[in-house]
Amino acid sequence: MDDQHLYDITVIGAGPSGLFATFYAGLRSADVQLIESLPELGGQVAALFPEKIIYDVGGFTNINGTQLIAKLAKQTMHFKPILKLNTEVQMITRDNDGYYTLTTNQGTTRSKTIIIAIGKGAFTPRKLLANYDPAIENHKLFYYVSKNATFKDQIIAIAGGGDTAIDTAISLLPFAKQIHLIHRRDNFRGLESAVAHLQQHPNVIMHTPYLIKEIDDGQQITLHLDKVRSDEKTTLTVDKLIVGYGFVADNRILRQWGINLQHNEVIVNQKMETNLPGIYAIGDAVTYPGKMQLIATGFGEAPIAVNEALEYLYPHQKHRIHSTDLYH
């Protein structure tokens, strides 16, 4: 149904950055709504990596995705924002009064400003370029891990050398009987401390530099490995294979909204402003010089976007920036 209310701020995307932006907008007493295309809060963290261990959130040595989203959701709902799940924003148009109409699959809604926090947008896993029967996908071959217990007491192979593969291996250490990490280079691109931990763990075996060329299915699966720049070949038999090559993201719908992109990422300045007045972007969706794709970075960008949105709307109001002042 159409919502005729005119909100101060609409946050699009209920991942970590969007949740914190919504909470901070509440701290600033903004009239805010949060729109999420999925049926639950948490964005890609909740949908794809609920049990992944996250290390870059201040105050936690480590925390998994489900725990982090639960804490963020509780925090976000403290100020009772308007929450719209299963709502996909299809188009944004600027009205004659300078504000925006958002057309969604559930109707239209209006907002004075918008904060885009949709992460990488639509995403698909990078596929394994090897010969195998597609029927083993989601049974013996997986592109992401939703439940660590699926791999309990099993011999697991993980393909990849970046953060996705390394984080997956770390998360499965308490569950898997043995982990084989297969990478096409000798050097891994994951977090150095995590790589060192895996290299020293007795239940982890590194296979470098190797590529998976073929998979034979049976009671277990047999991986045929070719050594890079060599004629050497070997085989490895495991219970399950996880391909951790990351995801291909697509934010091209933002171009339809008139947002300027660079390699499918939103171009913003130091105020988190896009090229459109009153529209801001934060989190993994954005790019600027020095940008780091960390949850912690998105948490820092959220208050900037909220404060700039309110400065844009109410330039003559006195603005309190410190959260310790905001309950008084």
mmCIF file of C-alpha atoms in Angstrom:
data_model
loop_
_atom_site.group_PDB
_atom_site.id
_atom_site.type_symbol
_atom_site.label_atom_id
_atom_site.label_comp_id
_atom_site.label_asym_id
_atom_site.label_seq_id
_atom_site.Cartn_x
_atom_site.Cartn_y
_atom_site.Cartn_z
ATOM 1 C CA MET A 1 0.000 0.000 0.000
ATOM 2 C CA ASP A 2 1.150 3.534 -0.708
ATOM 3 C CA ASP A 3 2.584 5.413 2.263
ATOM 4 C CA GLN A 4 1.795 9.138 2.005
ATOM 5 C CA HIS A 5 3.909 10.104 5.023
ATOM 6 C CA LEU A 6 6.978 12.231 4.230
ATOM 7 C CA TYR A 7 9.960 10.835 6.174
ATOM 8 C CA ASP A 8 13.081 12.799 7.056
ATOM 9 C CA ILE A 9 15.342 9.869 6.167
ATOM 10 C CA THR A 10 14.791 6.574 4.371
ATOM 11 C CA VAL A 11 17.527 3.985 4.843
ATOM 12 C CA ILE A 12 17.602 1.378 2.060
ATOM 13 C CA GLY A 13 19.211 -1.878 3.207
ATOM 14 C CA ALA A 14 19.120 -3.566 6.615
ATOM 15 C CA GLY A 15 22.626 -4.964 6.740
ATOM 16 C CA PRO A 16 25.002 -3.852 9.526
ATOM 17 C CA SER A 17 25.600 -0.365 8.074
ATOM 18 C CA GLY A 18 21.912 0.259 7.383
ATOM 19 C CA LEU A 19 20.876 -0.934 10.835
ATOM 20 C CA PHE A 20 23.367 1.329 12.569
ATOM 21 C CA ALA A 21 22.406 4.291 10.378
ATOM 22 C CA THR A 22 18.753 3.771 11.338
ATOM 23 C CA PHE A 23 19.662 3.646 15.028
ATOM 24 C CA TYR A 24 21.791 6.774 14.781
ATOM 25 C CA ALA A 25 18.969 8.579 12.966
ATOM 26 C CA GLY A 26 16.827 7.687 15.989
ATOM 27 C CA LEU A 27 19.478 9.162 18.273
ATOM 28 C CA ARG A 28 19.161 12.370 16.268
ATOM 29 C CA SER A 29 15.328 12.227 16.656
ATOM 30 C CA ALA A 30 14.908 11.942 12.890
ATOM 31 C CA ASP A 31 11.685 10.613 11.383
ATOM 32 C CA VAL A 32 13.180 7.502 9.755
ATOM 33 C CA GLN A 33 12.063 4.390 7.913
ATOM 34 C CA LEU A 34 14.148 1.327 7.043
ATOM 35 C CA ILE A 35 13.446 -0.607 3.826
ATOM 36 C CA GLU A 36 14.831 -4.113 3.213
ATOM 37 C CA SER A 37 14.186 -6.384 0.230
ATOM 38 C CA LEU A 38 14.742 -9.587 2.234
ATOM 39 C CA PRO A 39 12.207 -10.989 4.742
ATOM 40 C CA GLU A 40 14.553 -10.474 7.706
ATOM 41 C CA LEU A 41 17.065 -7.984 9.047
ATOM 42 C CA GLY A 42 20.753 -8.504 8.459
ATOM 43 C CA GLY A 43 21.208 -8.304 4.696
ATOM 44 C CA GLN A 44 23.887 -10.546 3.210
ATOM 45 C CA VAL A 45 25.392 -11.304 6.631
ATOM 46 C CA ALA A 46 22.168 -12.965 7.764
ATOM 47 C CA ALA A 47 21.374 -14.548 4.393
ATOM 48 C CA LEU A 48 24.781 -15.964 3.488
ATOM 49 C CA PHE A 49 27.144 -15.882 6.461
ATOM 50 C CA PRO A 50 25.115 -16.282 9.679
ATOM 51 C CA GLU A 51 27.829 -18.346 11.396
ATOM 52 C CA LYS A 52 30.871 -16.600 9.943
ATOM 53 C CA ILE A 53 33.178 -15.213 12.628
ATOM 54 C CA ILE A 54 33.605 -11.433 12.324
ATOM 55 C CA TYR A 55 36.741 -9.794 13.737
ATOM 56 C CA ASP A 56 36.499 -6.131 12.741
ATOM 57 C CA VAL A 57 33.790 -4.912 15.135
ATOM 58 C CA GLY A 58 35.014 -2.815 18.048
ATOM 59 C CA GLY A 59 34.309 -4.245 21.501
ATOM 60 C CA PHE A 60 34.269 -7.891 20.335
ATOM 61 C CA THR A 61 37.332 -10.096 19.949
ATOM 62 C CA ASN A 62 35.102 -12.073 17.630
ATOM 63 C CA ILE A 63 31.379 -12.433 17.024
ATOM 64 C CA ASN A 64 29.440 -14.454 14.468
ATOM 65 C CA GLY A 65 27.003 -12.981 11.964
ATOM 66 C CA THR A 66 23.843 -14.107 13.750
ATOM 67 C CA GLN A 67 24.979 -12.647 17.072
ATOM 68 C CA LEU A 68 26.022 -9.350 15.506
ATOM 69 C CA ILE A 69 22.731 -8.902 13.643
ATOM 70 C CA ALA A 70 20.738 -9.762 16.790
ATOM 71 C CA LYS A 71 22.562 -7.051 18.750
ATOM 72 C CA LEU A 72 22.220 -4.523 15.930
ATOM 73 C CA ALA A 73 18.509 -5.300 15.493
ATOM 74 C CA LYS A 74 17.845 -4.777 19.200
ATOM 75 C CA GLN A 75 19.766 -1.515 19.107
ATOM 76 C CA THR A 76 18.014 -0.337 15.934
ATOM 77 C CA MET A 77 14.514 -0.942 17.266
ATOM 78 C CA HIS A 78 15.179 1.082 20.440
ATOM 79 C CA PHE A 79 13.688 4.196 18.816
ATOM 80 C CA LYS A 80 10.939 2.238 17.006
ATOM 81 C CA PRO A 81 11.666 3.207 13.386
ATOM 82 C CA ILE A 82 9.213 2.278 10.651
ATOM 83 C CA LEU A 83 10.419 -1.069 9.317
ATOM 84 C CA LYS A 84 9.438 -2.423 5.891
ATOM 85 C CA LEU A 85 10.682 -5.939 5.050
ATOM 86 C CA ASN A 86 10.097 -7.816 1.797
ATOM 87 C CA THR A 87 10.113 -4.402 0.153
ATOM 88 C CA GLU A 88 12.282 -3.894 -2.910
ATOM 89 C CA VAL A 89 12.975 -0.360 -4.082
ATOM 90 C CA GLN A 90 12.553 -0.360 -7.854
ATOM 91 C CA MET A 91 12.814 3.324 -8.726
ATOM 92 C CA ILE A 92 13.609 6.668 -7.100
ATOM 93 C CA THR A 93 12.308 9.895 -8.639
ATOM 94 C CA ARG A 94 12.793 13.474 -7.491
ATOM 95 C CA ASP A 95 9.559 15.414 -7.076
ATOM 96 C CA ASN A 96 8.857 19.088 -7.745
ATOM 97 C CA ASP A 97 9.317 19.939 -4.061
ATOM 98 C CA GLY A 98 12.886 18.553 -4.139
ATOM 99 C CA TYR A 99 12.034 15.439 -2.142
ATOM 100 C CA TYR A 100 11.850 11.852 -3.400
ATOM 101 C CA THR A 101 9.241 9.237 -4.229
ATOM 102 C CA LEU A 102 10.426 5.660 -3.856
ATOM 103 C CA THR A 103 8.528 3.126 -5.942
ATOM 104 C CA THR A 104 8.655 -0.381 -4.433
ATOM 105 C CA ASN A 105 7.037 -3.754 -4.991
ATOM 106 C CA GLN A 106 4.729 -2.833 -2.089
ATOM 107 C CA GLY A 107 3.691 0.606 -3.366
ATOM 108 C CA THR A 108 5.200 4.087 -3.061
ATOM 109 C CA THR A 109 6.636 6.042 -0.167
ATOM 110 C CA ARG A 110 8.134 9.537 0.135
ATOM 111 C CA SER A 111 11.266 10.810 1.826
ATOM 112 C CA LYS A 112 13.162 14.060 2.151
ATOM 113 C CA THR A 113 16.540 12.303 2.077
ATOM 114 C CA ILE A 114 17.789 8.779 1.376
ATOM 115 C CA ILE A 115 20.735 6.743 2.676
ATOM 116 C CA ILE A 116 21.670 3.817 0.418
ATOM 117 C CA ALA A 117 23.146 0.895 2.370
ATOM 118 C CA ILE A 118 22.503 -2.047 0.073
ATOM 119 C CA GLY A 119 25.974 -3.561 0.187
ATOM 120 C CA LYS A 120 27.044 -5.112 -3.085
ATOM 121 C CA GLY A 121 23.461 -5.436 -4.310
ATOM 122 C CA ALA A 122 22.478 -8.550 -6.223
ATOM 123 C CA PHE A 123 25.189 -11.186 -5.897
ATOM 124 C CA THR A 124 26.098 -14.568 -7.323
ATOM 125 C CA PRO A 125 29.001 -16.805 -6.265
ATOM 126 C CA ARG A 126 32.083 -17.066 -8.448
ATOM 127 C CA LYS A 127 31.784 -20.539 -9.918
ATOM 128 C CA LEU A 128 34.378 -23.281 -9.865
ATOM 129 C CA LEU A 129 35.868 -23.708 -13.355
ATOM 130 C CA ALA A 130 36.183 -27.481 -13.229
ATOM 131 C CA ASN A 131 34.380 -30.489 -14.651
ATOM 132 C CA TYR A 132 31.785 -31.781 -12.206
ATOM 133 C CA ASP A 133 28.182 -32.950 -12.026
ATOM 134 C CA PRO A 134 25.993 -29.934 -11.078
ATOM 135 C CA ALA A 135 23.817 -32.326 -9.069
ATOM 136 C CA ILE A 136 26.433 -32.327 -6.269
ATOM 137 C CA GLU A 137 25.885 -28.610 -5.599
ATOM 138 C CA ASN A 138 24.388 -27.982 -2.158
ATOM 139 C CA HIS A 139 25.028 -31.646 -1.291
ATOM 140 C CA LYS A 140 28.768 -32.150 -1.624
ATOM 141 C CA LEU A 141 29.824 -28.881 -3.245
ATOM 142 C CA PHE A 142 28.888 -25.584 -1.590
ATOM 143 C CA TYR A 143 29.429 -21.935 -2.475
ATOM 144 C CA TYR A 144 28.710 -20.601 1.014
ATOM 145 C CA VAL A 145 28.159 -21.964 4.494
ATOM 146 C CA SER A 146 24.851 -21.265 6.227
ATOM 147 C CA LYS A 147 25.270 -23.844 9.038
ATOM 148 C CA ASN A 148 28.654 -24.941 10.321
ATOM 149 C CA ALA A 149 27.122 -28.117 11.774
ATOM 150 C CA THR A 150 26.570 -29.380 8.207
ATOM 151 C CA PHE A 151 30.307 -30.121 8.131
ATOM 152 C CA LYS A 152 30.698 -31.652 11.597
ATOM 153 C CA ASP A 153 33.251 -34.501 11.830
ATOM 154 C CA GLN A 154 33.862 -34.456 8.073
ATOM 155 C CA ILE A 155 36.908 -34.052 5.854
ATOM 156 C CA ILE A 156 36.476 -30.734 4.066
ATOM 157 C CA ALA A 157 38.260 -29.059 1.165
ATOM 158 C CA ILE A 158 38.069 -25.298 0.755
ATOM 159 C CA ALA A 159 39.101 -23.706 -2.531
ATOM 160 C CA GLY A 160 40.367 -20.127 -2.474
ATOM 161 C CA GLY A 161 42.967 -17.902 -0.887
ATOM 162 C CA GLY A 162 41.142 -14.698 0.000
ATOM 163 C CA ASP A 163 39.092 -13.594 2.993
ATOM 164 C CA THR A 164 36.070 -15.703 2.017
ATOM 165 C CA ALA A 165 38.049 -18.953 2.012
ATOM 166 C CA ILE A 166 40.171 -18.102 5.049
ATOM 167 C CA ASP A 167 37.210 -16.945 7.152
ATOM 168 C CA THR A 168 35.283 -20.084 6.204
ATOM 169 C CA ALA A 169 38.180 -22.283 7.272
ATOM 170 C CA ILE A 170 38.507 -20.474 10.601
ATOM 171 C CA SER A 171 34.776 -20.824 11.267
ATOM 172 C CA LEU A 172 34.845 -24.572 10.557
ATOM 173 C CA LEU A 173 37.871 -25.430 12.726
ATOM 174 C CA PRO A 174 35.712 -26.451 15.722
ATOM 175 C CA PHE A 175 33.490 -28.634 13.502
ATOM 176 C CA ALA A 176 35.420 -30.319 10.699
ATOM 177 C CA LYS A 177 37.535 -33.429 11.239
ATOM 178 C CA GLN A 178 40.128 -32.123 8.786
ATOM 179 C CA ILE A 179 40.378 -29.125 6.447
ATOM 180 C CA HIS A 180 42.295 -29.041 3.153
ATOM 181 C CA LEU A 181 42.886 -25.507 1.855
ATOM 182 C CA ILE A 182 43.526 -25.361 -1.907
ATOM 183 C CA HIS A 183 44.893 -22.180 -3.494
ATOM 184 C CA ARG A 184 46.405 -21.432 -6.880
ATOM 185 C CA ARG A 185 49.166 -19.313 -5.327
ATOM 186 C CA ASP A 186 51.661 -19.947 -2.547
ATOM 187 C CA ASN A 187 50.655 -16.746 -0.784
ATOM 188 C CA PHE A 188 47.186 -16.207 0.678
ATOM 189 C CA ARG A 189 45.337 -12.887 0.510
ATOM 190 C CA GLY A 190 43.388 -13.293 3.749
ATOM 191 C CA LEU A 191 44.037 -11.576 7.060
ATOM 192 C CA GLU A 192 47.628 -12.361 8.070
ATOM 193 C CA SER A 193 46.832 -13.490 11.628
ATOM 194 C CA ALA A 194 44.102 -15.833 10.362
ATOM 195 C CA VAL A 195 46.377 -17.361 7.716
ATOM 196 C CA ALA A 196 49.114 -17.917 10.307
ATOM 197 C CA HIS A 197 46.615 -19.595 12.635
ATOM 198 C CA LEU A 198 45.535 -22.006 9.888
ATOM 199 C CA GLN A 199 49.123 -22.778 8.893
ATOM 200 C CA GLN A 200 49.912 -23.799 12.467
ATOM 201 C CA HIS A 201 46.742 -25.806 13.107
ATOM 202 C CA PRO A 202 47.257 -29.609 13.151
ATOM 203 C CA ASN A 203 43.953 -30.308 11.370
ATOM 204 C CA VAL A 204 44.635 -27.997 8.411
ATOM 205 C CA ILE A 205 46.605 -29.058 5.334
ATOM 206 C CA MET A 206 47.630 -26.498 2.715
ATOM 207 C CA HIS A 207 47.771 -27.402 -0.987
ATOM 208 C CA THR A 208 49.592 -24.688 -2.981
ATOM 209 C CA PRO A 209 49.859 -23.769 -5.757
ATOM 210 C CA TYR A 210 47.107 -26.056 -7.076
ATOM 211 C CA LEU A 211 43.938 -25.746 -9.159
ATOM 212 C CA ILE A 212 40.944 -28.095 -9.121
ATOM 213 C CA LYS A 213 40.443 -29.447 -12.637
ATOM 214 C CA GLU A 214 37.857 -32.193 -12.180
ATOM 215 C CA ILE A 215 35.635 -33.772 -9.515
ATOM 216 C CA ASP A 216 34.568 -37.409 -9.435
ATOM 217 C CA ASP A 217 31.453 -38.181 -7.434
ATOM 218 C CA GLY A 218 31.031 -41.253 -5.244
ATOM 219 C CA GLN A 219 30.405 -41.953 -1.589
ATOM 220 C CA GLN A 220 32.917 -39.127 -1.182
ATOM 221 C CA ILE A 221 34.188 -36.779 -3.876
ATOM 222 C CA THR A 222 37.633 -36.995 -5.441
ATOM 223 C CA LEU A 223 39.293 -33.769 -6.499
ATOM 224 C CA HIS A 224 41.804 -33.889 -9.352
ATOM 225 C CA LEU A 225 44.413 -31.187 -8.746
ATOM 226 C CA ASP A 226 46.932 -29.720 -11.212
ATOM 227 C CA LYS A 227 49.957 -27.947 -9.852
ATOM 228 C CA VAL A 228 50.360 -24.450 -11.329
ATOM 229 C CA ARG A 229 53.232 -24.077 -13.830
ATOM 230 C CA SER A 230 54.002 -27.778 -13.520
ATOM 231 C CA ASP A 231 53.017 -31.140 -14.986
ATOM 232 C CA GLU A 232 52.511 -32.500 -11.486
ATOM 233 C CA LYS A 233 49.036 -33.827 -10.690
ATOM 234 C CA THR A 234 47.489 -35.277 -7.551
ATOM 235 C CA THR A 235 44.126 -36.321 -6.159
ATOM 236 C CA LEU A 236 42.363 -35.567 -2.914
ATOM 237 C CA THR A 237 39.330 -37.391 -1.526
ATOM 238 C CA VAL A 238 37.044 -35.473 0.841
ATOM 239 C CA ASP A 239 33.471 -35.503 2.107
ATOM 240 C CA LYS A 240 32.598 -31.998 0.960
ATOM 241 C CA LEU A 241 34.067 -29.106 -1.014
ATOM 242 C CA ILE A 242 33.435 -25.428 -0.295
ATOM 243 C CA VAL A 243 34.325 -22.980 -3.073
ATOM 244 C CA GLY A 244 35.379 -19.709 -1.436
ATOM 245 C CA TYR A 245 36.086 -17.577 -4.490
ATOM 246 C CA GLY A 246 33.788 -14.785 -3.310
ATOM 247 C CA PHE A 247 30.831 -13.254 -5.122
ATOM 248 C CA VAL A 248 30.136 -11.250 -8.253
ATOM 249 C CA ALA A 249 28.075 -8.217 -7.262
ATOM 250 C CA ASP A 250 25.703 -6.134 -9.352
ATOM 251 C CA ASN A 251 24.462 -2.695 -8.308
ATOM 252 C CA ARG A 252 23.524 -1.604 -11.823
ATOM 253 C CA ILE A 253 19.951 -0.838 -10.778
ATOM 254 C CA LEU A 254 21.405 2.253 -9.087
ATOM 255 C CA ARG A 255 22.178 3.690 -12.523
ATOM 256 C CA GLN A 256 18.439 3.605 -13.229
ATOM 257 C CA TRP A 257 18.019 5.781 -10.156
ATOM 258 C CA GLY A 258 20.528 8.294 -11.549
ATOM 259 C CA ILE A 259 23.307 7.390 -9.118
ATOM 260 C CA ASN A 260 26.865 7.678 -10.455
ATOM 261 C CA LEU A 261 28.811 4.422 -10.144
ATOM 262 C CA GLN A 262 32.389 3.296 -10.513
ATOM 263 C CA HIS A 263 32.721 -0.444 -11.124
ATOM 264 C CA ASN A 264 29.197 -0.961 -9.709
ATOM 265 C CA GLU A 265 30.051 0.974 -6.525
ATOM 266 C CA VAL A 266 28.479 4.303 -5.565
ATOM 267 C CA ILE A 267 30.819 7.275 -5.820
ATOM 268 C CA VAL A 268 30.627 9.411 -2.658
ATOM 269 C CA ASN A 269 32.635 12.262 -1.167
ATOM 270 C CA GLN A 270 33.847 12.629 2.420
ATOM 271 C CA LYS A 271 30.301 13.594 3.465
ATOM 272 C CA MET A 272 28.911 10.343 1.994
ATOM 273 C CA GLU A 273 27.062 12.438 -0.611
ATOM 274 C CA THR A 274 26.220 10.946 -3.992
ATOM 275 C CA ASN A 275 25.762 13.042 -7.127
ATOM 276 C CA LEU A 276 22.076 13.569 -6.257
ATOM 277 C CA PRO A 277 21.085 16.154 -3.631
ATOM 278 C CA GLY A 278 19.830 14.605 -0.406
ATOM 279 C CA ILE A 279 20.928 11.079 -1.333
ATOM 280 C CA TYR A 280 23.819 9.498 0.574
ATOM 281 C CA ALA A 281 25.432 6.063 0.499
ATOM 282 C CA ILE A 282 27.422 4.029 3.033
ATOM 283 C CA GLY A 283 28.937 0.601 3.629
ATOM 284 C CA ASP A 284 30.086 -1.886 1.012
ATOM 285 C CA ALA A 285 28.005 -0.081 -1.626
ATOM 286 C CA VAL A 286 30.362 2.893 -1.814
ATOM 287 C CA THR A 287 33.792 3.843 -3.073
ATOM 288 C CA TYR A 288 36.103 6.778 -2.350
ATOM 289 C CA PRO A 289 39.887 7.169 -2.022
ATOM 290 C CA GLY A 290 41.116 4.984 0.839
ATOM 291 C CA LYS A 291 37.838 3.064 1.222
ATOM 292 C CA MET A 292 38.130 -0.223 3.136
ATOM 293 C CA GLN A 293 35.437 -2.886 2.805
ATOM 294 C CA LEU A 294 34.953 -3.517 6.516
ATOM 295 C CA ILE A 295 31.853 -3.570 8.700
ATOM 296 C CA ALA A 296 33.703 -1.211 11.042
ATOM 297 C CA THR A 297 34.113 1.279 8.200
ATOM 298 C CA GLY A 298 30.381 1.207 7.480
ATOM 299 C CA PHE A 299 29.668 1.898 11.153
ATOM 300 C CA GLY A 300 31.798 5.030 10.902
ATOM 301 C CA GLU A 301 30.153 6.196 7.682
ATOM 302 C CA ALA A 302 26.600 5.855 9.051
ATOM 303 C CA PRO A 303 26.704 8.817 11.495
ATOM 304 C CA ILE A 304 28.367 10.974 8.837
ATOM 305 C CA ALA A 305 25.527 10.318 6.393
ATOM 306 C CA VAL A 306 22.804 10.879 9.009
ATOM 307 C CA ASN A 307 24.339 14.127 10.261
ATOM 308 C CA GLU A 308 24.844 15.425 6.734
ATOM 309 C CA ALA A 309 21.250 14.536 5.806
ATOM 310 C CA LEU A 310 19.899 16.479 8.789
ATOM 311 C CA GLU A 311 22.251 19.403 8.079
ATOM 312 C CA TYR A 312 20.906 19.397 4.519
ATOM 313 C CA LEU A 313 17.297 19.438 5.777
ATOM 314 C CA TYR A 314 17.637 21.757 8.764
ATOM 315 C CA PRO A 315 20.732 23.951 8.262
ATOM 316 C CA HIS A 316 19.688 26.466 10.912
ATOM 317 C CA GLN A 317 19.071 23.987 13.721
ATOM 318 C CA LYS A 318 21.647 23.426 16.419
ATOM 319 C CA HIS A 319 23.098 19.969 15.876
ATOM 320 C CA ARG A 320 24.407 17.841 18.686
ATOM 321 C CA ILE A 321 26.952 15.362 17.431
ATOM 322 C CA HIS A 322 27.965 13.519 20.605
ATOM 323 C CA SER A 323 25.670 10.662 21.553
ATOM 324 C CA THR A 324 26.140 11.398 25.275
ATOM 325 C CA ASP A 325 24.143 14.610 24.771
ATOM 326 C CA LEU A 326 21.285 13.047 22.866
ATOM 327 C CA TYR A 327 19.296 11.562 25.759
ATOM 328 C CA HIS A 328 19.254 14.869 27.651
#
